Structure formats: C-alpha cells, structure tokens
C-alpha cells in the first residue's frame, strides 16, 4: 500500500475509520490486532499502535481489559435546543426548550458560596475573591445524563434576597430572567460562546463518557443594563448531542 506524504499511521487509521463507518467493522467487533494491522498494511508495530491510538482518541473504539479493542456503538446525535432567555413563562429556559423539543428533562443541583476566581470575576465584572453563589447542575433526559452546568451569580446582586439560592424558595427553578425580575433586575441581553475541548475526567465520569471524548462548552452570561448578573459553563458530550439554536429575527 502506498501511503504518499501523509504519515502512515494516519492513513491506516483513516482506512480503519472508513471500515467502521461503512459497516465492515460493525459495533462490538474486535479491532484487528496490532500484528494483523502490521501484516495487512505492511507497516511497523509503532505505526500500527499509533493508528489504534488515533481511533481510540476519536472515541471510535474502546479497550476492554484482558479482551482487546472493540468498535464502539455510535449513538445517533440528539438535539439540545437553545433559544436564549424566555422571560415571564414560569419555568427555566432548560425546562421550556427541552420540553418544546420533545425531551423529558430533569435535573439535580447543589449551591454553595465561594470567592470568585479571576476568570469568573472577569466574566462577571467583579473583583477576584468577591462572593458568588456557585450552583452545579446535572441535567438528564429520560434518566440519561445529557448536560452539566456550573452557574455563578454575584452575591452583591442576589445576596440577602429571596432568590439568593437559584433552586430554592418561591422562585426556585424558574430561571435567571424571572428570578432577577423578582428583585427588580431586568435582564435584557444574553451572550453565549461555544467551544470544544477534551472532557475532564470528572465531567466524563458524570456524563458516562470515556477518556479522550470531546465535549462542547457553552459559556453563557446574562446582562442587565450592561451589568453581568449570572455566568455559566454548560458542558455537553459532543458525540451524543448537537446544539440547535432558535434565534428570533428582529
């Protein structure tokens, strides 16, 4: 086999990837051994090993202790709908948007006070160390973990008010816009940035992923008259979900 200028291990990985995609190597099939790859493609042990590492890093195969490396079953990506904030509807945007999109969403949360890190302080426009309420969420669809979120709200805005704890009190679970409105803070803008990176070990453990899996990260900040009143990082497994935006034309 002629490999041209592309590194040999990438050409081997590409050919094996194509076999996985077209069903020649269906899910749960054992990947050819290192020796088999070496013989079939006429490459060294090092090239064969690196090709297998590429497929594993891409999440196409997984190692099973004492058994070998197998093709993973690829989930059909599902949608996570996002359309910005929806004021005055009596429920959080997550609950509204996923219900409208046919998902059955539930979540767990935990809130605690902490000093803002330099990064979070910059996003909120406050000083590092200023007190914030951090709330961690795990969202599920039909019981399956689908999304993680960590939210920070400056206690200079919400402290000593009925909405200081996002998921408790008369407006618990109603979302940032409605909760802020209850203390006369009018949210008028939301900004989001979407990126991707390898998932952290604790994230993948919570989401049911494997080491090396990529996650999408949405950095979101709500503003009221130019002042940031909440910022959050939303983490979604990239192999199982797609972020779908519905944006109104004004």
PDB file of C-alpha atoms in Angstrom:
ATOM      1  CA  UNK A   1       0.000   0.000   0.000  1.00  0.00           C
ATOM      2  CA  UNK A   2       1.357   3.401  -0.985  1.00  0.00           C
ATOM      3  CA  UNK A   3       0.893   5.975   1.726  1.00  0.00           C
ATOM      4  CA  UNK A   4       2.084   9.119  -0.055  1.00  0.00           C
ATOM      5  CA  UNK A   5       3.131  12.086   2.082  1.00  0.00           C
ATOM      6  CA  UNK A   6       0.563  11.632   4.873  1.00  0.00           C
ATOM      7  CA  UNK A   7       2.022   9.880   7.930  1.00  0.00           C
ATOM      8  CA  UNK A   8       1.483   6.145   7.654  1.00  0.00           C
ATOM      9  CA  UNK A   9      -0.353   5.842  10.956  1.00  0.00           C
ATOM     10  CA  UNK A  10      -2.945   8.399   9.834  1.00  0.00           C
ATOM     11  CA  UNK A  11      -3.517   6.538   6.566  1.00  0.00           C
ATOM     12  CA  UNK A  12      -4.017   3.283   8.449  1.00  0.00           C
ATOM     13  CA  UNK A  13      -6.348   4.991  10.912  1.00  0.00           C
ATOM     14  CA  UNK A  14      -8.281   6.542   8.011  1.00  0.00           C
ATOM     15  CA  UNK A  15      -8.783   3.170   6.331  1.00  0.00           C
ATOM     16  CA  UNK A  16      -9.930   1.545   9.574  1.00  0.00           C
ATOM     17  CA  UNK A  17     -12.203   4.528  10.251  1.00  0.00           C
ATOM     18  CA  UNK A  18     -13.808   4.043   6.840  1.00  0.00           C
ATOM     19  CA  UNK A  19     -14.393   0.362   7.588  1.00  0.00           C
ATOM     20  CA  UNK A  20     -16.111   1.337  10.825  1.00  0.00           C
ATOM     21  CA  UNK A  21     -18.230   3.933   9.010  1.00  0.00           C
ATOM     22  CA  UNK A  22     -19.355   1.607   6.195  1.00  0.00           C
ATOM     23  CA  UNK A  23     -20.109  -1.310   8.498  1.00  0.00           C
ATOM     24  CA  UNK A  24     -17.230  -3.560   7.505  1.00  0.00           C
ATOM     25  CA  UNK A  25     -16.236  -3.327  11.163  1.00  0.00           C
ATOM     26  CA  UNK A  26     -19.635  -3.112  12.891  1.00  0.00           C
ATOM     27  CA  UNK A  27     -20.164  -2.128  16.546  1.00  0.00           C
ATOM     28  CA  UNK A  28     -18.842  -4.587  19.143  1.00  0.00           C
ATOM     29  CA  UNK A  29     -16.474  -6.157  16.570  1.00  0.00           C
ATOM     30  CA  UNK A  30     -12.938  -6.659  17.763  1.00  0.00           C
ATOM     31  CA  UNK A  31     -10.486  -4.338  16.036  1.00  0.00           C
ATOM     32  CA  UNK A  32      -7.714  -6.150  14.115  1.00  0.00           C
ATOM     33  CA  UNK A  33      -4.790  -6.843  16.413  1.00  0.00           C
ATOM     34  CA  UNK A  34      -1.590  -4.869  16.217  1.00  0.00           C
ATOM     35  CA  UNK A  35       0.112  -7.793  14.495  1.00  0.00           C
ATOM     36  CA  UNK A  36      -2.765  -8.083  11.976  1.00  0.00           C
ATOM     37  CA  UNK A  37      -2.599  -4.370  11.178  1.00  0.00           C
ATOM     38  CA  UNK A  38       1.159  -4.616  10.734  1.00  0.00           C
ATOM     39  CA  UNK A  39       0.834  -7.504   8.289  1.00  0.00           C
ATOM     40  CA  UNK A  40      -2.197  -6.194   6.358  1.00  0.00           C
ATOM     41  CA  UNK A  41      -0.845  -2.686   5.813  1.00  0.00           C
ATOM     42  CA  UNK A  42       2.861  -3.503   5.696  1.00  0.00           C
ATOM     43  CA  UNK A  43       3.752  -1.118   8.499  1.00  0.00           C
ATOM     44  CA  UNK A  44       5.774  -1.265  11.681  1.00  0.00           C
ATOM     45  CA  UNK A  45       4.482  -2.101  15.147  1.00  0.00           C
ATOM     46  CA  UNK A  46       4.850   1.559  16.067  1.00  0.00           C
ATOM     47  CA  UNK A  47       2.649   2.681  13.150  1.00  0.00           C
ATOM     48  CA  UNK A  48       0.028   0.036  13.977  1.00  0.00           C
ATOM     49  CA  UNK A  49      -0.020   1.109  17.616  1.00  0.00           C
ATOM     50  CA  UNK A  50      -0.329   4.808  16.761  1.00  0.00           C
ATOM     51  CA  UNK A  51      -3.200   4.108  14.350  1.00  0.00           C
ATOM     52  CA  UNK A  52      -5.092   2.306  17.086  1.00  0.00           C
ATOM     53  CA  UNK A  53      -4.423   5.201  19.465  1.00  0.00           C
ATOM     54  CA  UNK A  54      -5.947   7.630  16.949  1.00  0.00           C
ATOM     55  CA  UNK A  55      -9.163   5.611  16.731  1.00  0.00           C
ATOM     56  CA  UNK A  56      -9.335   5.359  20.490  1.00  0.00           C
ATOM     57  CA  UNK A  57      -8.806   9.100  20.919  1.00  0.00           C
ATOM     58  CA  UNK A  58     -11.622   9.718  18.442  1.00  0.00           C
ATOM     59  CA  UNK A  59     -13.943   7.545  20.523  1.00  0.00           C
ATOM     60  CA  UNK A  60     -14.458   5.036  17.704  1.00  0.00           C
ATOM     61  CA  UNK A  61     -13.025   2.102  19.628  1.00  0.00           C
ATOM     62  CA  UNK A  62     -12.598   1.195  23.269  1.00  0.00           C
ATOM     63  CA  UNK A  63     -10.250  -1.101  25.123  1.00  0.00           C
ATOM     64  CA  UNK A  64     -11.626  -3.908  27.252  1.00  0.00           C
ATOM     65  CA  UNK A  65      -9.319  -5.211  29.947  1.00  0.00           C
ATOM     66  CA  UNK A  66      -7.936  -8.603  29.073  1.00  0.00           C
ATOM     67  CA  UNK A  67     -10.011  -8.843  25.906  1.00  0.00           C
ATOM     68  CA  UNK A  68      -8.782  -6.395  23.299  1.00  0.00           C
ATOM     69  CA  UNK A  69     -10.009  -3.317  21.472  1.00  0.00           C
ATOM     70  CA  UNK A  70     -13.562  -3.177  20.129  1.00  0.00           C
ATOM     71  CA  UNK A  71     -15.581  -0.907  17.867  1.00  0.00           C
ATOM     72  CA  UNK A  72     -17.889   1.299  19.911  1.00  0.00           C
ATOM     73  CA  UNK A  73     -21.546   1.666  19.102  1.00  0.00           C
ATOM     74  CA  UNK A  74     -22.015   5.176  17.763  1.00  0.00           C
ATOM     75  CA  UNK A  75     -25.046   6.969  19.174  1.00  0.00           C
ATOM     76  CA  UNK A  76     -27.289   8.971  16.869  1.00  0.00           C
ATOM     77  CA  UNK A  77     -26.762  12.597  17.966  1.00  0.00           C
ATOM     78  CA  UNK A  78     -29.782  14.226  19.570  1.00  0.00           C
ATOM     79  CA  UNK A  79     -30.622  17.904  19.740  1.00  0.00           C
ATOM     80  CA  UNK A  80     -30.296  20.235  22.671  1.00  0.00           C
ATOM     81  CA  UNK A  81     -32.424  23.258  21.850  1.00  0.00           C
ATOM     82  CA  UNK A  82     -31.284  26.733  22.831  1.00  0.00           C
ATOM     83  CA  UNK A  83     -33.094  29.955  22.041  1.00  0.00           C
ATOM     84  CA  UNK A  84     -31.818  32.469  24.577  1.00  0.00           C
ATOM     85  CA  UNK A  85     -33.926  33.581  27.522  1.00  0.00           C
ATOM     86  CA  UNK A  86     -37.707  33.467  27.623  1.00  0.00           C
ATOM     87  CA  UNK A  87     -38.974  35.947  30.206  1.00  0.00           C
ATOM     88  CA  UNK A  88     -42.128  35.584  32.216  1.00  0.00           C
ATOM     89  CA  UNK A  89     -43.025  31.979  31.403  1.00  0.00           C
ATOM     90  CA  UNK A  90     -42.710  30.478  34.881  1.00  0.00           C
ATOM     91  CA  UNK A  91     -40.025  27.891  34.180  1.00  0.00           C
ATOM     92  CA  UNK A  92     -36.330  27.748  33.423  1.00  0.00           C
ATOM     93  CA  UNK A  93     -35.176  28.015  29.796  1.00  0.00           C
ATOM     94  CA  UNK A  94     -33.842  24.446  30.018  1.00  0.00           C
ATOM     95  CA  UNK A  95     -37.202  23.038  31.005  1.00  0.00           C
ATOM     96  CA  UNK A  96     -39.055  25.111  28.396  1.00  0.00           C
ATOM     97  CA  UNK A  97     -36.737  24.452  25.499  1.00  0.00           C
ATOM     98  CA  UNK A  98     -36.251  20.734  26.011  1.00  0.00           C
ATOM     99  CA  UNK A  99     -39.970  20.154  26.581  1.00  0.00           C
ATOM    100  CA  UNK A 100     -40.756  22.043  23.396  1.00  0.00           C
ATOM    101  CA  UNK A 101     -38.212  19.861  21.601  1.00  0.00           C
ATOM    102  CA  UNK A 102     -39.737  16.622  22.921  1.00  0.00           C
ATOM    103  CA  UNK A 103     -37.164  15.844  25.626  1.00  0.00           C
ATOM    104  CA  UNK A 104     -38.102  14.832  29.154  1.00  0.00           C
ATOM    105  CA  UNK A 105     -35.655  16.853  31.188  1.00  0.00           C
ATOM    106  CA  UNK A 106     -34.930  16.618  34.905  1.00  0.00           C
ATOM    107  CA  UNK A 107     -32.018  17.915  36.926  1.00  0.00           C
ATOM    108  CA  UNK A 108     -30.190  17.875  40.242  1.00  0.00           C
ATOM    109  CA  UNK A 109     -28.395  20.867  41.691  1.00  0.00           C
ATOM    110  CA  UNK A 110     -26.213  21.968  44.579  1.00  0.00           C
ATOM    111  CA  UNK A 111     -25.462  25.574  45.569  1.00  0.00           C
ATOM    112  CA  UNK A 112     -22.704  26.995  47.770  1.00  0.00           C
ATOM    113  CA  UNK A 113     -20.959  30.299  48.300  1.00  0.00           C
ATOM    114  CA  UNK A 114     -17.348  30.858  47.262  1.00  0.00           C
ATOM    115  CA  UNK A 115     -14.903  33.571  46.308  1.00  0.00           C
ATOM    116  CA  UNK A 116     -14.861  34.329  42.589  1.00  0.00           C
ATOM    117  CA  UNK A 117     -11.821  33.042  40.704  1.00  0.00           C
ATOM    118  CA  UNK A 118     -10.008  35.558  38.483  1.00  0.00           C
ATOM    119  CA  UNK A 119     -11.694  34.101  35.382  1.00  0.00           C
ATOM    120  CA  UNK A 120     -15.201  34.212  36.847  1.00  0.00           C
ATOM    121  CA  UNK A 121     -14.578  37.658  38.303  1.00  0.00           C
ATOM    122  CA  UNK A 122     -13.623  38.950  34.852  1.00  0.00           C
ATOM    123  CA  UNK A 123     -16.759  37.444  33.307  1.00  0.00           C
ATOM    124  CA  UNK A 124     -18.966  38.997  35.981  1.00  0.00           C
ATOM    125  CA  UNK A 125     -17.140  42.331  36.091  1.00  0.00           C
ATOM    126  CA  UNK A 126     -16.301  41.997  39.800  1.00  0.00           C
ATOM    127  CA  UNK A 127     -13.117  41.664  41.839  1.00  0.00           C
ATOM    128  CA  UNK A 128     -11.411  38.306  42.296  1.00  0.00           C
ATOM    129  CA  UNK A 129     -12.439  36.926  45.659  1.00  0.00           C
ATOM    130  CA  UNK A 130     -15.815  38.689  45.718  1.00  0.00           C
ATOM    131  CA  UNK A 131     -18.520  36.379  46.987  1.00  0.00           C
ATOM    132  CA  UNK A 132     -20.611  34.492  44.443  1.00  0.00           C
ATOM    133  CA  UNK A 133     -23.214  31.763  44.613  1.00  0.00           C
ATOM    134  CA  UNK A 134     -21.994  28.781  42.642  1.00  0.00           C
ATOM    135  CA  UNK A 135     -24.605  26.224  41.567  1.00  0.00           C
ATOM    136  CA  UNK A 136     -23.700  22.945  39.913  1.00  0.00           C
ATOM    137  CA  UNK A 137     -26.271  21.079  37.844  1.00  0.00           C
ATOM    138  CA  UNK A 138     -26.526  17.712  36.167  1.00  0.00           C
ATOM    139  CA  UNK A 139     -29.326  17.502  33.611  1.00  0.00           C
ATOM    140  CA  UNK A 140     -30.871  14.243  32.440  1.00  0.00           C
ATOM    141  CA  UNK A 141     -33.082  13.220  29.548  1.00  0.00           C
ATOM    142  CA  UNK A 142     -35.222  10.172  30.396  1.00  0.00           C
ATOM    143  CA  UNK A 143     -32.725   9.401  33.187  1.00  0.00           C
ATOM    144  CA  UNK A 144     -29.598   9.617  30.996  1.00  0.00           C
ATOM    145  CA  UNK A 145     -27.006  12.311  31.855  1.00  0.00           C
ATOM    146  CA  UNK A 146     -27.011  14.791  28.987  1.00  0.00           C
ATOM    147  CA  UNK A 147     -25.532  18.047  30.236  1.00  0.00           C
ATOM    148  CA  UNK A 148     -23.586  19.609  33.092  1.00  0.00           C
ATOM    149  CA  UNK A 149     -23.725  23.251  34.077  1.00  0.00           C
ATOM    150  CA  UNK A 150     -21.969  25.419  36.630  1.00  0.00           C
ATOM    151  CA  UNK A 151     -23.509  28.825  37.311  1.00  0.00           C
ATOM    152  CA  UNK A 152     -22.113  31.784  39.234  1.00  0.00           C
ATOM    153  CA  UNK A 153     -24.178  34.747  40.476  1.00  0.00           C
ATOM    154  CA  UNK A 154     -22.641  37.738  42.320  1.00  0.00           C
ATOM    155  CA  UNK A 155     -23.993  37.966  45.851  1.00  0.00           C
ATOM    156  CA  UNK A 156     -23.743  41.741  45.511  1.00  0.00           C
ATOM    157  CA  UNK A 157     -26.847  41.324  43.324  1.00  0.00           C
ATOM    158  CA  UNK A 158     -28.736  38.418  44.907  1.00  0.00           C
ATOM    159  CA  UNK A 159     -27.387  38.277  48.466  1.00  0.00           C
ATOM    160  CA  UNK A 160     -29.989  38.604  51.238  1.00  0.00           C
ATOM    161  CA  UNK A 161     -32.832  38.369  48.709  1.00  0.00           C
ATOM    162  CA  UNK A 162     -35.476  35.652  48.199  1.00  0.00           C
ATOM    163  CA  UNK A 163     -33.645  34.483  45.048  1.00  0.00           C
ATOM    164  CA  UNK A 164     -30.176  34.059  46.552  1.00  0.00           C
ATOM    165  CA  UNK A 165     -30.433  30.270  46.140  1.00  0.00           C
ATOM    166  CA  UNK A 166     -31.362  29.559  42.494  1.00  0.00           C
ATOM    167  CA  UNK A 167     -33.207  26.298  43.163  1.00  0.00           C
ATOM    168  CA  UNK A 168     -34.894  27.137  46.457  1.00  0.00           C
ATOM    169  CA  UNK A 169     -37.641  29.479  47.614  1.00  0.00           C
ATOM    170  CA  UNK A 170     -40.806  30.626  45.807  1.00  0.00           C
ATOM    171  CA  UNK A 171     -38.956  31.118  42.500  1.00  0.00           C
ATOM    172  CA  UNK A 172     -36.655  28.101  42.738  1.00  0.00           C
ATOM    173  CA  UNK A 173     -36.079  26.585  39.306  1.00  0.00           C
ATOM    174  CA  UNK A 174     -37.660  29.490  37.412  1.00  0.00           C
ATOM    175  CA  UNK A 175     -34.506  30.572  35.631  1.00  0.00           C
ATOM    176  CA  UNK A 176     -32.319  33.648  35.776  1.00  0.00           C
ATOM    177  CA  UNK A 177     -34.625  36.097  33.965  1.00  0.00           C
ATOM    178  CA  UNK A 178     -37.671  35.590  36.146  1.00  0.00           C
ATOM    179  CA  UNK A 179     -35.689  35.359  39.371  1.00  0.00           C
ATOM    180  CA  UNK A 180     -33.863  38.608  38.651  1.00  0.00           C
ATOM    181  CA  UNK A 181     -37.119  40.339  37.727  1.00  0.00           C
ATOM    182  CA  UNK A 182     -38.422  39.467  41.191  1.00  0.00           C
ATOM    183  CA  UNK A 183     -35.725  41.694  42.706  1.00  0.00           C
ATOM    184  CA  UNK A 184     -36.215  44.446  40.107  1.00  0.00           C
ATOM    185  CA  UNK A 185     -33.233  43.475  37.971  1.00  0.00           C
ATOM    186  CA  UNK A 186     -34.294  43.411  34.310  1.00  0.00           C
ATOM    187  CA  UNK A 187     -32.246  41.039  32.172  1.00  0.00           C
ATOM    188  CA  UNK A 188     -32.061  42.483  28.667  1.00  0.00           C
ATOM    189  CA  UNK A 189     -29.232  40.580  26.985  1.00  0.00           C
ATOM    190  CA  UNK A 190     -27.549  37.187  26.956  1.00  0.00           C
ATOM    191  CA  UNK A 191     -24.262  36.254  25.301  1.00  0.00           C
ATOM    192  CA  UNK A 192     -23.021  32.744  24.530  1.00  0.00           C
ATOM    193  CA  UNK A 193     -19.731  31.397  23.212  1.00  0.00           C
ATOM    194  CA  UNK A 194     -19.436  27.790  22.031  1.00  0.00           C
ATOM    195  CA  UNK A 195     -16.182  25.846  22.017  1.00  0.00           C
ATOM    196  CA  UNK A 196     -14.906  22.290  22.235  1.00  0.00           C
ATOM    197  CA  UNK A 197     -12.202  20.525  24.248  1.00  0.00           C
ATOM    198  CA  UNK A 198     -11.389  17.089  25.684  1.00  0.00           C
ATOM    199  CA  UNK A 199     -13.665  16.372  28.624  1.00  0.00           C
ATOM    200  CA  UNK A 200     -12.219  16.493  32.123  1.00  0.00           C
ATOM    201  CA  UNK A 201     -12.150  13.180  33.948  1.00  0.00           C
ATOM    202  CA  UNK A 202     -14.878  14.190  36.406  1.00  0.00           C
ATOM    203  CA  UNK A 203     -17.067  15.519  33.584  1.00  0.00           C
ATOM    204  CA  UNK A 204     -16.817  12.319  31.557  1.00  0.00           C
ATOM    205  CA  UNK A 205     -17.490  10.245  34.649  1.00  0.00           C
ATOM    206  CA  UNK A 206     -20.700  12.189  35.303  1.00  0.00           C
ATOM    207  CA  UNK A 207     -21.764  12.107  31.642  1.00  0.00           C
ATOM    208  CA  UNK A 208     -20.971   8.457  31.008  1.00  0.00           C
ATOM    209  CA  UNK A 209     -18.156   9.139  28.544  1.00  0.00           C
ATOM    210  CA  UNK A 210     -14.710   7.603  28.189  1.00  0.00           C
ATOM    211  CA  UNK A 211     -11.270   9.266  28.443  1.00  0.00           C
ATOM    212  CA  UNK A 212     -10.480  11.302  25.357  1.00  0.00           C
ATOM    213  CA  UNK A 213     -14.058  12.153  24.477  1.00  0.00           C
ATOM    214  CA  UNK A 214     -14.691  15.693  23.311  1.00  0.00           C
ATOM    215  CA  UNK A 215     -17.248  17.934  24.989  1.00  0.00           C
ATOM    216  CA  UNK A 216     -18.864  21.135  23.775  1.00  0.00           C
ATOM    217  CA  UNK A 217     -18.684  24.009  26.251  1.00  0.00           C
ATOM    218  CA  UNK A 218     -21.137  26.907  26.135  1.00  0.00           C
ATOM    219  CA  UNK A 219     -20.011  29.958  28.077  1.00  0.00           C
ATOM    220  CA  UNK A 220     -23.155  31.977  28.835  1.00  0.00           C
ATOM    221  CA  UNK A 221     -23.593  35.335  30.552  1.00  0.00           C
ATOM    222  CA  UNK A 222     -26.813  37.216  31.349  1.00  0.00           C
ATOM    223  CA  UNK A 223     -26.726  41.022  31.491  1.00  0.00           C
ATOM    224  CA  UNK A 224     -28.972  43.722  32.949  1.00  0.00           C
ATOM    225  CA  UNK A 225     -28.220  47.202  31.584  1.00  0.00           C
ATOM    226  CA  UNK A 226     -24.672  46.115  30.774  1.00  0.00           C
ATOM    227  CA  UNK A 227     -24.022  44.543  34.174  1.00  0.00           C
ATOM    228  CA  UNK A 228     -23.371  40.777  34.289  1.00  0.00           C
ATOM    229  CA  UNK A 229     -25.778  39.160  36.747  1.00  0.00           C
ATOM    230  CA  UNK A 230     -25.034  35.493  36.030  1.00  0.00           C
ATOM    231  CA  UNK A 231     -22.457  33.495  34.111  1.00  0.00           C
ATOM    232  CA  UNK A 232     -22.332  29.767  33.478  1.00  0.00           C
ATOM    233  CA  UNK A 233     -20.412  27.000  31.728  1.00  0.00           C
ATOM    234  CA  UNK A 234     -22.613  24.357  30.088  1.00  0.00           C
ATOM    235  CA  UNK A 235     -20.884  21.073  29.154  1.00  0.00           C
ATOM    236  CA  UNK A 236     -22.399  18.669  26.601  1.00  0.00           C
ATOM    237  CA  UNK A 237     -20.935  15.374  25.228  1.00  0.00           C
ATOM    238  CA  UNK A 238     -20.170  16.077  21.567  1.00  0.00           C
ATOM    239  CA  UNK A 239     -20.688  12.510  20.380  1.00  0.00           C
ATOM    240  CA  UNK A 240     -24.269  12.322  21.661  1.00  0.00           C
ATOM    241  CA  UNK A 241     -25.713  15.793  21.203  1.00  0.00           C
ATOM    242  CA  UNK A 242     -25.862  18.731  18.818  1.00  0.00           C
ATOM    243  CA  UNK A 243     -26.594  22.276  19.949  1.00  0.00           C
ATOM    244  CA  UNK A 244     -29.550  23.682  17.991  1.00  0.00           C
ATOM    245  CA  UNK A 245     -30.172  27.429  18.185  1.00  0.00           C
ATOM    246  CA  UNK A 246     -33.522  29.076  17.504  1.00  0.00           C
ATOM    247  CA  UNK A 247     -32.912  32.807  17.234  1.00  0.00           C
ATOM    248  CA  UNK A 248     -35.682  35.320  16.563  1.00  0.00           C
ATOM    249  CA  UNK A 249     -35.340  37.733  13.662  1.00  0.00           C
ATOM    250  CA  UNK A 250     -35.930  41.242  14.923  1.00  0.00           C
TER     251      UNK A 250
END
